[in-house]
Coordinates of C-alpha atoms and ligand atoms in Angstrom, one line a residue:
X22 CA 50.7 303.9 129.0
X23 CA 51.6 300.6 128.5
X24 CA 54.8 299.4 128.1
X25 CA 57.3 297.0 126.1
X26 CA 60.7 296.1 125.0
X27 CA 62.0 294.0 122.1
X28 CA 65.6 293.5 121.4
X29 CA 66.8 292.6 117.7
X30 CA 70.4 291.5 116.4
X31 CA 72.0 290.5 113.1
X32 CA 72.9 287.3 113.8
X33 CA 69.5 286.2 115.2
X34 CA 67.5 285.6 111.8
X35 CA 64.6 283.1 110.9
X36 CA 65.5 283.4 107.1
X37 CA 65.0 285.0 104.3
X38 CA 61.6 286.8 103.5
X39 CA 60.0 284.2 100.9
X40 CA 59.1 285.6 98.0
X41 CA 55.7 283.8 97.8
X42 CA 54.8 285.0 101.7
X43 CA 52.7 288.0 100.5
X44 CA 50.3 286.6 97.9
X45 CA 46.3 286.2 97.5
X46 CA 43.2 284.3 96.2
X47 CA 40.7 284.9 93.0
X48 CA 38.0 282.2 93.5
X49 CA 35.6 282.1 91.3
X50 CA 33.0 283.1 94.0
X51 CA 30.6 286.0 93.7
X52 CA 32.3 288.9 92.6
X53 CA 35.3 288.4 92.7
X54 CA 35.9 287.3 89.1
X55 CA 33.1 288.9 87.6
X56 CA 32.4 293.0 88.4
X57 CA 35.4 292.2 90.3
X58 CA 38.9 291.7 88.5
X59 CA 36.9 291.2 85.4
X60 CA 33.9 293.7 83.6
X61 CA 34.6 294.5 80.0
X62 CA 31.5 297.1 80.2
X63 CA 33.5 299.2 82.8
X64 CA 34.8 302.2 81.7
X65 CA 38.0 301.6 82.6
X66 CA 37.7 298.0 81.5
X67 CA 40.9 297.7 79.1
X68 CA 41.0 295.2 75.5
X69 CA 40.5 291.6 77.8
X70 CA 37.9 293.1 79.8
X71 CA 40.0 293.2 83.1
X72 CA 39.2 296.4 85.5
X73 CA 41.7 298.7 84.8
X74 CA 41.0 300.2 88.1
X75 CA 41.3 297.1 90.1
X76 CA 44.2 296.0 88.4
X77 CA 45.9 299.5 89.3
X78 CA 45.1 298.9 92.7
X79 CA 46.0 295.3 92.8
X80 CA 50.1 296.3 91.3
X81 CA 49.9 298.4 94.1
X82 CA 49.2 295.7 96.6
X83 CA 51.6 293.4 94.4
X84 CA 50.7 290.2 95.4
X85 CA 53.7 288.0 94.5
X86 CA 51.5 284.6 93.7
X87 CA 47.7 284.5 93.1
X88 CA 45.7 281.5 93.9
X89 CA 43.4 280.5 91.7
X90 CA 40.3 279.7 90.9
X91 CA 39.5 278.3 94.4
X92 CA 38.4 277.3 97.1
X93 CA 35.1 275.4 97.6
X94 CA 34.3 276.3 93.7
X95 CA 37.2 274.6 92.3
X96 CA 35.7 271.3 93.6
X97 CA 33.4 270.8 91.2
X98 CA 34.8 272.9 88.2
X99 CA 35.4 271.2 84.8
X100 CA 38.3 273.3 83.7
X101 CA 37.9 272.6 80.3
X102 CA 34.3 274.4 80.6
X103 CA 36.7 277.6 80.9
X104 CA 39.2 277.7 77.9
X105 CA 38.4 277.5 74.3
X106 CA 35.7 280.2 72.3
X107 CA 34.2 282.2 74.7
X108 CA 30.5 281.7 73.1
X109 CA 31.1 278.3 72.9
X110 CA 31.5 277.9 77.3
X111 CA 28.8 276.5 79.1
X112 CA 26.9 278.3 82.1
X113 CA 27.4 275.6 84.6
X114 CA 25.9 275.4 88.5
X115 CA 28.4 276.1 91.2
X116 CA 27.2 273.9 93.9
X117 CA 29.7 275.5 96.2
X118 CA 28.5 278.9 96.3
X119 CA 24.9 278.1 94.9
X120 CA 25.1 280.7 91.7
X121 CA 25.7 279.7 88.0
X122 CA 29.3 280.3 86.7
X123 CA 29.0 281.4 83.0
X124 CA 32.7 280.5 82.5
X125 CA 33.4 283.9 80.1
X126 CA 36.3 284.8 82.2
X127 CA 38.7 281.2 82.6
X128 CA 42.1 280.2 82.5
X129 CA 43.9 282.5 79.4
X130 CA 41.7 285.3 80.8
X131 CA 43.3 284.9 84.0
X132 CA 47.0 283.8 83.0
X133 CA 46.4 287.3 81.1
X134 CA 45.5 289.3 84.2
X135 CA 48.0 287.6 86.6
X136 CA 50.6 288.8 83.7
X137 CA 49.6 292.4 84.0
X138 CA 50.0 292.1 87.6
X139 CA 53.2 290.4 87.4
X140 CA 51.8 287.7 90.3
X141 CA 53.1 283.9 89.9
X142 CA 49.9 281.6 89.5
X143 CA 48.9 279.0 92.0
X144 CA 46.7 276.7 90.3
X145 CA 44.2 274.2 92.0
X146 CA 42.9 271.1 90.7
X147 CA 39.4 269.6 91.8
X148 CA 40.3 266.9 93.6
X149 CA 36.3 267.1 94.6
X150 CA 34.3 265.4 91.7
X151 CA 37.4 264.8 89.4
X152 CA 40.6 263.4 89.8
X153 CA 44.2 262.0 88.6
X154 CA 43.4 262.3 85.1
X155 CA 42.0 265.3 84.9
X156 CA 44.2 267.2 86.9
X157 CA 46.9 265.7 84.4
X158 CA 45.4 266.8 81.1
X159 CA 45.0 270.2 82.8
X160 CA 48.9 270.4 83.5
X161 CA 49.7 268.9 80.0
X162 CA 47.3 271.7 78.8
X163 CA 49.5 274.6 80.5
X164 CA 52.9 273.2 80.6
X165 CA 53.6 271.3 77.7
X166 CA 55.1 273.0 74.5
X167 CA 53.2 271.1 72.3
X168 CA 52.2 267.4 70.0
X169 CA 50.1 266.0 72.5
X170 CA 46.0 266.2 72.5
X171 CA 46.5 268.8 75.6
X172 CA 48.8 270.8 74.6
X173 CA 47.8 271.2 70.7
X174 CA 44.3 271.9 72.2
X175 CA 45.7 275.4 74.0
X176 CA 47.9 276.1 70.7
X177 CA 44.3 275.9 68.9
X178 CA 42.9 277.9 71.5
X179 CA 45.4 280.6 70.7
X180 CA 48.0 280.5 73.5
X181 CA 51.4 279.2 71.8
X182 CA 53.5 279.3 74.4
X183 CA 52.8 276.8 77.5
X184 CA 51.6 278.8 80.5
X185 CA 54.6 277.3 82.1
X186 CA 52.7 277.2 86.1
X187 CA 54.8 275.8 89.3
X188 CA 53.0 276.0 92.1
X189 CA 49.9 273.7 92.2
X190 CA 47.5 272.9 95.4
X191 CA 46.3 269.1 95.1
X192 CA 42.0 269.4 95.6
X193 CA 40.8 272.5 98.2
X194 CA 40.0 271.6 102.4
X195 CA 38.6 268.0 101.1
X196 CA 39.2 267.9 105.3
X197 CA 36.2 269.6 105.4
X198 CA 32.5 268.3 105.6
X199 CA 30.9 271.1 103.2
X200 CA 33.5 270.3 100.5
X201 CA 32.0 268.6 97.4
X202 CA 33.8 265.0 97.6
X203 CA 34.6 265.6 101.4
X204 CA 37.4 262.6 101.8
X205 CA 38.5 260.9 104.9
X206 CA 42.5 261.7 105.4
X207 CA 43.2 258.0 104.3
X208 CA 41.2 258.3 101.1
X209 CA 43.0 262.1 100.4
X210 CA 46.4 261.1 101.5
X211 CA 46.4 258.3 98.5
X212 CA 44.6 260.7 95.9
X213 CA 47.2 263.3 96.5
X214 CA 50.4 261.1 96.5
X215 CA 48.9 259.2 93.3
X216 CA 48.2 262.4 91.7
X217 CA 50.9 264.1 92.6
X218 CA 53.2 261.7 91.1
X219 CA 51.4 261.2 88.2
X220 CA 51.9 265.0 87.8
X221 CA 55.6 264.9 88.3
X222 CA 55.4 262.3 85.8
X223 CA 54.3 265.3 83.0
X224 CA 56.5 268.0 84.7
X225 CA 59.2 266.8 87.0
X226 CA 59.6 270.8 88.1
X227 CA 56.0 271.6 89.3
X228 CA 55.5 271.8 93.4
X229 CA 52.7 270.4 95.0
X230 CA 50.8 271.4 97.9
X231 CA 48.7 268.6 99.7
X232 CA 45.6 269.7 101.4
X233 CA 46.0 270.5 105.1
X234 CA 43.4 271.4 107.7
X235 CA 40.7 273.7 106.7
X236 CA 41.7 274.8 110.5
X237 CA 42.7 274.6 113.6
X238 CA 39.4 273.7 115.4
X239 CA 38.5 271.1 112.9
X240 CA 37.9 267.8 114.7
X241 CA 40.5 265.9 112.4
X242 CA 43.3 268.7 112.8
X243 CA 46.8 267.1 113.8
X244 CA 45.5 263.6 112.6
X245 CA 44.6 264.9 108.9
X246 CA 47.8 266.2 108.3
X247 CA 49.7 262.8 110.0
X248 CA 48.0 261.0 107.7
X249 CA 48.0 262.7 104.7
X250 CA 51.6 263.1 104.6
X251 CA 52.9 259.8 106.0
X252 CA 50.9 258.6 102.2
X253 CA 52.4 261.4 100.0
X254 CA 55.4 262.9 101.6
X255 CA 57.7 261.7 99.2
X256 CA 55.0 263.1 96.0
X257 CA 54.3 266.9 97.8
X258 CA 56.3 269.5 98.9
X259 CA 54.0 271.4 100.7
X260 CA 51.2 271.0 103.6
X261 CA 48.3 274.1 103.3
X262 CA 46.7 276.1 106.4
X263 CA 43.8 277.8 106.1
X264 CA 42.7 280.2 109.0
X265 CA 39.4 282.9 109.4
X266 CA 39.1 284.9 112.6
X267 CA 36.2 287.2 113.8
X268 CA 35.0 289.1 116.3
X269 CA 32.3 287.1 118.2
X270 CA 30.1 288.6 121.0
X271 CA 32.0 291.8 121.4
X272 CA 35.1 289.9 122.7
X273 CA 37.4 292.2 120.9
X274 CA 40.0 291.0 123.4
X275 CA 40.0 288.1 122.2
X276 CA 39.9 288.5 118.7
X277 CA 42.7 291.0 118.7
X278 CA 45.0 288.0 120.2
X279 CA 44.1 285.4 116.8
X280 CA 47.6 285.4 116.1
X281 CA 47.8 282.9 119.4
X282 CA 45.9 280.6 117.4
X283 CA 47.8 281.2 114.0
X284 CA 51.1 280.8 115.9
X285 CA 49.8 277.7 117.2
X286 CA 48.4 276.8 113.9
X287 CA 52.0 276.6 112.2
X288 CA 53.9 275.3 115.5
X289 CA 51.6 272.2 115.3
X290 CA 51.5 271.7 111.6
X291 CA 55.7 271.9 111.8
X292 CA 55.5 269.9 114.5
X293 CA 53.3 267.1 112.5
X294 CA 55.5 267.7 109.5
X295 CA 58.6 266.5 111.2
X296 CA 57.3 263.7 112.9
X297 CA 56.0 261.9 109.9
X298 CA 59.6 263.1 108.1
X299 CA 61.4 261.5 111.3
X300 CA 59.1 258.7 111.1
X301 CA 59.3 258.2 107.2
X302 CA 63.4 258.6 107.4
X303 CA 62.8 261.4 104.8
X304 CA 65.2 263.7 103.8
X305 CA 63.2 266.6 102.5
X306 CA 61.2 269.4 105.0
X307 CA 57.8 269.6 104.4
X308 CA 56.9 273.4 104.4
X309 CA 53.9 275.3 105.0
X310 CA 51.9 277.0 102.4
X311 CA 49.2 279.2 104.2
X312 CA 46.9 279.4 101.2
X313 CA 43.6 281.0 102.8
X314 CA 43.9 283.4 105.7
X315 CA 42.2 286.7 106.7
X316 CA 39.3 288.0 109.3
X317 CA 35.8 286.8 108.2
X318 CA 32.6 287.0 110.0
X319 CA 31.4 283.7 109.1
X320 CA 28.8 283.6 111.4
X321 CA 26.9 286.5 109.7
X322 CA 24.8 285.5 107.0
X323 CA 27.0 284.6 103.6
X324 CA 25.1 286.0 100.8
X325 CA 23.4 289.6 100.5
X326 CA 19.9 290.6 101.0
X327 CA 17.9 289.8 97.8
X328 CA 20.5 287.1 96.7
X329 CA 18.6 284.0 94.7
X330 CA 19.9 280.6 93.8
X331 CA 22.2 280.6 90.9
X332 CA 22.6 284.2 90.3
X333 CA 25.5 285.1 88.3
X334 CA 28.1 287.2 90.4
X335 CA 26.0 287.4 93.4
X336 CA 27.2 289.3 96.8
X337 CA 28.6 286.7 98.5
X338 CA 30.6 287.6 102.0
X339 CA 31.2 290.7 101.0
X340 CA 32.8 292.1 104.6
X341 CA 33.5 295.3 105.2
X342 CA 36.7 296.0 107.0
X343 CA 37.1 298.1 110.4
X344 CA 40.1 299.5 111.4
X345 CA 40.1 296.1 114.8
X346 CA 39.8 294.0 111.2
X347 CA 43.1 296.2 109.7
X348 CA 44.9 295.6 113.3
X349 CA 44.1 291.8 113.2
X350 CA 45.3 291.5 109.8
X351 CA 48.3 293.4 110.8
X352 CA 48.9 290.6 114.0
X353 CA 48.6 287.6 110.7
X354 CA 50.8 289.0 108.8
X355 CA 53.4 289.5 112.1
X356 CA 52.5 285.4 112.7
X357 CA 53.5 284.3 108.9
X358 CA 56.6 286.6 109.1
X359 CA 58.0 285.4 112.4
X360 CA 57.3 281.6 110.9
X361 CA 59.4 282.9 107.6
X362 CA 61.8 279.7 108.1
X363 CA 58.6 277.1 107.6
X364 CA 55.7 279.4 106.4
X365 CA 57.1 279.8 102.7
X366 CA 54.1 280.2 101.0
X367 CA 50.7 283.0 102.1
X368 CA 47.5 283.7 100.0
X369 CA 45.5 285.8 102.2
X370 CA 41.8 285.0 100.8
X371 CA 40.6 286.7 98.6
X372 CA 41.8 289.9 96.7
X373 CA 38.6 291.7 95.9
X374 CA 35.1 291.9 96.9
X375 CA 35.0 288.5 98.8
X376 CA 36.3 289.2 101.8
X377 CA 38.4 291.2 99.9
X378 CA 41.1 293.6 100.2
X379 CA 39.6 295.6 97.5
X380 CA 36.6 296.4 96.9
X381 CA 34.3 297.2 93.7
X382 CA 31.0 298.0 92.6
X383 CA 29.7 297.4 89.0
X384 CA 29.9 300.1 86.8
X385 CA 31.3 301.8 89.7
X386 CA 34.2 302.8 91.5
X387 CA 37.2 300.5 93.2
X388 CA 38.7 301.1 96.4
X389 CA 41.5 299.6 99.1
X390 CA 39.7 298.4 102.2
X391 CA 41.3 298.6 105.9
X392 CA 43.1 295.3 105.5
X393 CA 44.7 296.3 102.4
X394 CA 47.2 298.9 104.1
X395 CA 49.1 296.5 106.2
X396 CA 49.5 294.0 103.7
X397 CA 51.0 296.6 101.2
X398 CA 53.1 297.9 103.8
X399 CA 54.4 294.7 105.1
X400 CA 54.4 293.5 101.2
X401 CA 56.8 296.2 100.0
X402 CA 58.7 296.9 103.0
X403 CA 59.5 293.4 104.8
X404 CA 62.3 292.7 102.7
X405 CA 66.2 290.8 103.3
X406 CA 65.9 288.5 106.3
X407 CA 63.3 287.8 109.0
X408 CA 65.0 288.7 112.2
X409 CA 64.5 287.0 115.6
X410 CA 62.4 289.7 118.2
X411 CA 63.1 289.1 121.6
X412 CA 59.5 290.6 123.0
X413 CA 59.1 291.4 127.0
X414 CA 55.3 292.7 126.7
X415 CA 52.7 294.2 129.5
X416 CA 50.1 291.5 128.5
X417 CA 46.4 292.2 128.6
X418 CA 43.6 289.4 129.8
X419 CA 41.7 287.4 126.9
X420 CA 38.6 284.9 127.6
X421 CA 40.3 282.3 124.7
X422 CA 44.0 282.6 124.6
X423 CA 44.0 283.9 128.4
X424 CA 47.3 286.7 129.1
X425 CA 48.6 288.1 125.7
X426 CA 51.3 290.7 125.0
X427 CA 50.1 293.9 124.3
X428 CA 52.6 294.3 121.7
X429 CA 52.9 292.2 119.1
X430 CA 55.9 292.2 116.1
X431 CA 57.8 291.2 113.6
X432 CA 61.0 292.9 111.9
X433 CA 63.2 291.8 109.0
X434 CA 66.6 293.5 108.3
X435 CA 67.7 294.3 104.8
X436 CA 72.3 294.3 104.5
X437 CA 72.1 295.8 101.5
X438 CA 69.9 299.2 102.5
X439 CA 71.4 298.9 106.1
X440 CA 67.4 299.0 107.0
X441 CA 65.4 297.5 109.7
X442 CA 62.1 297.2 109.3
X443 CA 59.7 297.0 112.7
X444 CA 56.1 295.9 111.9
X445 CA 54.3 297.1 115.5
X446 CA 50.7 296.1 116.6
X447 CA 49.7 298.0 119.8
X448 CA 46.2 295.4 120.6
X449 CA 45.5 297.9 124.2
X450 CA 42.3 299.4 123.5
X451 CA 42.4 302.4 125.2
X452 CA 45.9 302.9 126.1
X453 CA 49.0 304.1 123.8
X454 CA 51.8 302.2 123.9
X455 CA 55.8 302.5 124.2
X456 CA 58.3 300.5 122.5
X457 CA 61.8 300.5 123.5
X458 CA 63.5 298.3 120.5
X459 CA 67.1 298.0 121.3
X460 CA 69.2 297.6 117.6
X461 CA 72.7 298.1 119.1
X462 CA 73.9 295.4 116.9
X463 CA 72.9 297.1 113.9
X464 CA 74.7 300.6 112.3
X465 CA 71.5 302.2 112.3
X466 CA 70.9 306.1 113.4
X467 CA 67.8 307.3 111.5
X468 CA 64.0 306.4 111.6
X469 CA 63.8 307.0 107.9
X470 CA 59.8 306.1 107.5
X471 CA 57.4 305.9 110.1
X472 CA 53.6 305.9 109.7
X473 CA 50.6 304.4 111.3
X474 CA 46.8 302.9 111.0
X475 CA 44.9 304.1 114.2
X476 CA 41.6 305.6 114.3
X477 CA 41.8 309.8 113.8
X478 CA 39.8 312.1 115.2
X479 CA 36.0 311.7 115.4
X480 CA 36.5 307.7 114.7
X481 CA 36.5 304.6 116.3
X482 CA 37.5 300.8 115.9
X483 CA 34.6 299.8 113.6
X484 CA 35.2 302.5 111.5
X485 CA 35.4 301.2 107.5
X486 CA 36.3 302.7 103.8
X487 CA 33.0 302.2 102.4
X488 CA 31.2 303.4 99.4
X489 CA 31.1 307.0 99.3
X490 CA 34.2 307.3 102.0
X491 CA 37.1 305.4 100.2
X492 CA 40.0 306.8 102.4
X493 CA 38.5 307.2 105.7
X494 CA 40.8 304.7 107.6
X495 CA 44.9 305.2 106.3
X496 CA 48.4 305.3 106.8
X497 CA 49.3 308.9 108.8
X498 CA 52.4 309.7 109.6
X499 CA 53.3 307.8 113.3
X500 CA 55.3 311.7 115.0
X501 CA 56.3 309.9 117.9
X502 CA 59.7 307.6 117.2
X503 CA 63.0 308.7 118.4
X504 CA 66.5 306.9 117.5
X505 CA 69.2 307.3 119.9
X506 CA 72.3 305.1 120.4
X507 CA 70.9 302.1 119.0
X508 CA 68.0 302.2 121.2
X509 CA 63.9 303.0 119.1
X510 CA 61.5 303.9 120.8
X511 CA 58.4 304.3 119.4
X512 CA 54.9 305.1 120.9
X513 CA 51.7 303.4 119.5
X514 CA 48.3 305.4 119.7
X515 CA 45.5 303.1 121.4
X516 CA 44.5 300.1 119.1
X517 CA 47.0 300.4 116.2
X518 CA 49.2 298.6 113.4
X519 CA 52.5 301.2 112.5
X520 CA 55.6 300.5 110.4
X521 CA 59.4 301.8 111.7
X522 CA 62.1 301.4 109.7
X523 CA 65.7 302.9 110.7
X524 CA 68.0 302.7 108.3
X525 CA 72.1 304.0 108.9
X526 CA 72.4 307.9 108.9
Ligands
AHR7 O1 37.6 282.0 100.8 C1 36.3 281.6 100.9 C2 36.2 280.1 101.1 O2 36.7 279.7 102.3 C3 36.9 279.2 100.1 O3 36.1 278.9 99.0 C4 37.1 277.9 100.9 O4 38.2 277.2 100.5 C5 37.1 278.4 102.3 O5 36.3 277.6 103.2

């Protein structure tokens, strides 16, 4: 058995849970639009041709904002080529993704979907092949009422009312050598204040996130962001992360510890952040929006078997979650939590199909993968303020990140429920684990949920939900958690992600 202790108390917080923490990606990128959120000739396809099985599935996630509509694609999208008559949008090349984007689902389609959801949209502009000017007619388009060319265009397209979007990422990892209009952080750092400002100019309450790194082994991390914001910290408000972890050569050691990294991630990014604020005698905090995160086996080949050029919709990193994937995903979301006072903004990338928490076949079925249980948990039941965990941890040996705690967590306490919520990753493969978590600060007397992802019976770590066994890998109720005199304890089963909350009796 392997052992830990974490001690909690009311007056050691990090902040509030932000809102935005818990959101996701749509990229237009294989099939995640398209046979994805989006199939009119699916039989539960409602009147706009959105999934009505997906979009079920996707209020039950809730992700509070969406990104949207990418990624590598949005650097060389033309957003008008997506708004207007439907028969009258071109089929275009996406050089990103190397398929043809036929543009019948764009920017009303989506506004519609992310209102069914009841999500807050994070819109990109390409900062790739277009720039300033464009990415101001596209926010006169959305968010002015109307009497301007912009504006009177979406009125004649249909949609009175202005769209009315906040949160907008300047351009997608332009950091990075694959991105179309890759930019050196001198030549971004300009484009983004310029266009920043010139945004503000059109609506003086949107918030700007200026590309970051595209992560944390990139060989212009730290640099990038010093750059970028000692041109445009007085035009954005936020600085982006984007993070993938895998599993590489069976070192599942080591890939259960990627939160290291992520920790790291933020801690230097902060760091950056204030420096150039110190340096720059700004006032205003820079914060962190972590726009792309989630476990992806890059190094596996990206599109399906059979895939061609410029195939509509094609399969395209399509990863199939294990239950080591759910437990990783579980360690993320622990990272972004504990970082609640800098990290205001996640979008774990993407929601469905590419590396997705959903998944979907045409004409078919739709279905929650691994990763989708913590994220709903944590989405739902991390609410009130991020508390401070005080962790002593047996640790266990890693070839990158060397000796890691076995137990990993985060908690948030809610005053008005009088509930603590414990979000528990036991990362010993073999061993179960027990948590003593002293809450003698709090009035709490009663574990009133307690459940757990772990493999059952007859499984094993790389067991998936795949086609044809949707619910293999759950939440189960976790039996062993006791509460007595202040003082949890709760007992992890080998290799596991579990939620505790006590609440007063
Ligand atoms: O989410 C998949 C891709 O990962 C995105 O298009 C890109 O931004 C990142 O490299």
């Amino acid at each position: 058995m392997r052992n830990a202790r974490l001690t909690l108390d009311p007056a050691f917080t990090v902040g509030p849970v932000p809102h935005r923490l818990f959101g996701s990606f749509v990229e237009h990128m294989g099939r995640c639009v398209y046979t994805g959120i989006f199939e009119p000739d699916h039989p539960t396809a409602d009147e706009d041709g959105l999934r009505g099985d997906v979009l079920e599935l996707t209020k039950q996630l809730a992700p509070t904002v969406v990104r949207y509509p990418g990624g590598n694609f949005v650097s060389g999208f033309d957003w008008e080529d997506s708004v207007g008559p439907r028969e009258e949008r071109p089929r275009r090349i996406d050089r990103a993704w190397r398929s043809v984007e036929t543009n019948q689902f764009g920017l009303a389609e989506f506004d519609s979907w992310a209102r069914k959801v009841g999500t807050e949209t994070m819109m990109a502009v390409n900062l790739g092949t277009r720039g300033l000017q464009d990415a101001c007619n596209l926010l006169e388009y959305t968010n002015l009422n109307s009497g301007t060319k912009y504006s009177d265009l979406r009125v004649a397209h249909g949609t009175k009312d202005p769209l009315d979007i906040k949160l907008w990422c300047l351009g997608n990892e332009l950091d990075g050598p694959w991105q179309t209009g890759h930019k050196t952080a001198h030549e971004y750092g300009r484009l983004a204040a310029e266009t920043g400002m010139a945004m503000r100019s059109i609506d003086p309450d949107i918030e700007l996130v200026a590309v970051g790194s595209s992560s944390r082994s990139m060989p212009t991390f730290g640099e990038w962001e010093s750059t970028v914001l000692d041109l445009s910290y007085h035009a954005v408000d936020y600085i982006s992360c984007h993070a993938y972890y895998e599993e590489k050569d069976g070192d599942a050691a080591s890939f259960l510890a990627s939160a290291v990294d992520m920790d790291l991630f933020i801690d230097q990014v902060v760091a950056t952040a204030d420096a150039v604020r110190a340096k720059g005698k700004h006032n205003k905090r820079i914060n962190i929006s972590f726009d792309e995160w989630n476990v992806w086996y890059q190094s596996r080949p990206h599109h399906a078997p059979g895939v061609q050029p410029w195939d509509v919709a094609p399969r395209v990193i399509e990863d199939e979650y294990s239950i080591t994937d759910a437990v990783v995903v579980g360690t993320l979301l622990n990272s972004l939590l504990r970082h609640a006072d800098r990290v205001t903004i996640g979008a774990q990338a993407q929601l469905v199909n590419v590396i997705g928490l959903l998944r979907s076949e045409a004409g078919g079925e739709a279905w929650k993968q691994t990763i989708a249980h913590p994220f709903e948990q944590m989405r739902h039941l991390a609410t009130g303020d991020v508390l401070r965990v005080a962790t002593t941890s047996d640790k266990y040996e890693t070839d990158k990140f060397g000796d890691v705690d076995v137990v990993d967590a985060s908690a948030t306490w809610n005053d008005d429920t009088s509930t603590v919520s414990l979000f528990l990753v036991n990362r010993d493969q073999s061993e179960a684990a027990s948590v003593e978590v002293s809450l003698r600060g709090f009035d709490v007397s009663k574990v009133v949920n307690a459940k757990v992802l772990a493999a059952t019976e007859g499984q094993d770590r790389h067991t998936t939900n795949a086609t044809g066994s949707h619910d293999q890998v759950g939440l189960r109720p976790l039996q062993d958690v006791s509460i007595v005199d202040g003082v949890a304890t709760v007992v992890l089963p080998p290799l596991s992600w579990a939620v505790v909350q006590v609440a007063k009796a």
